[in-house]
């Protein structure tokens, strides 16, 4: 099973990199761009075939290592 | 004072801090590779500066899952004075021994210069040789020193006198409330972004970092 994990900064946590990216888009002539936030996207293959168990496992991975839940949220998508 | 300096892959201030400790305490620290699972008997644990694991994932994230960290966390929780400098501070934050996170500098620049710091709490094993409110000059060298915690945590840190050092004039990284270093609730764990070991000998251009190691030596010898 493949897991797709998106890690993003929590709402309200300043994202200077996102802001710089937004500024760069503006200087390239893309007007009207706002709210750029930079995150991470991680994919991994897991042996577990049961979806509930897989979700539990990947959630643990996010809590223990992949995300720092003080500042980051994570979203998991599983694909058989 | 018996001390243990943890060495992670891509630690790069481990020898600097070992030299400072040996010069001031007269005792050579034990250098402990991160793959060890148990610390030697030590009165002081040091997590040095550097870029452990190339800052993969998040600064300090991988180092915090190194085998030695289980024992570091256990000993720190049991009261062993534990000092995290720069990357060491980032690792302490990842480990949960200290609250908050060190985020990318607000201006996105790597900052490498000597900064004035105000000593905010002289009632810790690390800071008691400084004067209350004294301003000292200590270099910073980091890309991720932007201390972030929620307002409630910040208020608690302030209320409990746990902000040990604050940037005195300009803030190099956007850290909340100009925080440069904090201690845990029991006061035995200090994390700070500036590098006291780089100003622990006049030959290095300054001695404002020396009192920190002198205080530890006095208390722990």
PDB file of C-alpha atoms in Angstrom, chain A residues 7 9 12-17 20 40 42 63-68 70-72, chain B residues 57-58 61-62 64-65 93-94 100-101 103-108 146 148-150:
ATOM      1  CA  UNK A   7       2.815  18.135   6.027  1.00  0.00           C
ATOM      2  CA  UNK A   9       2.442  24.552   8.813  1.00  0.00           C
ATOM      3  CA  UNK A  12      -1.288  31.116  12.264  1.00  0.00           C
ATOM      4  CA  UNK A  13       2.321  29.888  12.184  1.00  0.00           C
ATOM      5  CA  UNK A  14       4.325  32.383  10.158  1.00  0.00           C
ATOM      6  CA  UNK A  15       5.821  30.952   6.982  1.00  0.00           C
ATOM      7  CA  UNK A  16       8.618  33.267   5.793  1.00  0.00           C
ATOM      8  CA  UNK A  17       9.546  30.887   2.965  1.00  0.00           C
ATOM      9  CA  UNK A  20       9.224  34.860  -0.132  1.00  0.00           C
ATOM     10  CA  UNK A  40       6.360  18.802   2.533  1.00  0.00           C
ATOM     11  CA  UNK A  42       6.292  12.359   1.567  1.00  0.00           C
ATOM     12  CA  UNK A  63       3.252  11.780  15.324  1.00  0.00           C
ATOM     13  CA  UNK A  64       6.643  10.300  16.167  1.00  0.00           C
ATOM     14  CA  UNK A  65       8.845  11.632  13.379  1.00  0.00           C
ATOM     15  CA  UNK A  66       7.448  12.966  10.129  1.00  0.00           C
ATOM     16  CA  UNK A  67       5.663  16.018  11.535  1.00  0.00           C
ATOM     17  CA  UNK A  68       6.403  18.276  14.472  1.00  0.00           C
ATOM     18  CA  UNK A  70       3.854  21.883  17.681  1.00  0.00           C
ATOM     19  CA  UNK A  71       3.869  23.746  14.364  1.00  0.00           C
ATOM     20  CA  UNK A  72       2.743  21.272  11.700  1.00  0.00           C
TER      21      UNK A  72
ATOM     22  CA  UNK B  57      13.317  16.573   7.581  1.00  0.00           C
ATOM     23  CA  UNK B  58      13.635  19.293  10.269  1.00  0.00           C
ATOM     24  CA  UNK B  61      14.524  15.739  14.043  1.00  0.00           C
ATOM     25  CA  UNK B  62      16.727  12.815  13.057  1.00  0.00           C
ATOM     26  CA  UNK B  64      16.500  13.211  18.397  1.00  0.00           C
ATOM     27  CA  UNK B  65      15.752   9.645  17.256  1.00  0.00           C
ATOM     28  CA  UNK B  93      13.157  21.107  21.399  1.00  0.00           C
ATOM     29  CA  UNK B  94      12.465  18.099  19.160  1.00  0.00           C
ATOM     30  CA  UNK B 100       8.636  25.069  21.297  1.00  0.00           C
ATOM     31  CA  UNK B 101      10.435  24.774  17.983  1.00  0.00           C
ATOM     32  CA  UNK B 103      12.006  27.565  12.845  1.00  0.00           C
ATOM     33  CA  UNK B 104      13.726  29.004   9.767  1.00  0.00           C
ATOM     34  CA  UNK B 105      15.035  32.537  10.436  1.00  0.00           C
ATOM     35  CA  UNK B 106      12.314  35.041   9.632  1.00  0.00           C
ATOM     36  CA  UNK B 107      14.524  36.878   7.116  1.00  0.00           C
ATOM     37  CA  UNK B 108      15.539  33.509   5.599  1.00  0.00           C
ATOM     38  CA  UNK B 146      13.525  31.510  15.110  1.00  0.00           C
ATOM     39  CA  UNK B 148       8.373  29.636  18.162  1.00  0.00           C
ATOM     40  CA  UNK B 149       5.860  28.507  20.768  1.00  0.00           C
ATOM     41  CA  UNK B 150       2.205  29.271  21.380  1.00  0.00           C
TER      42      UNK B 150
END
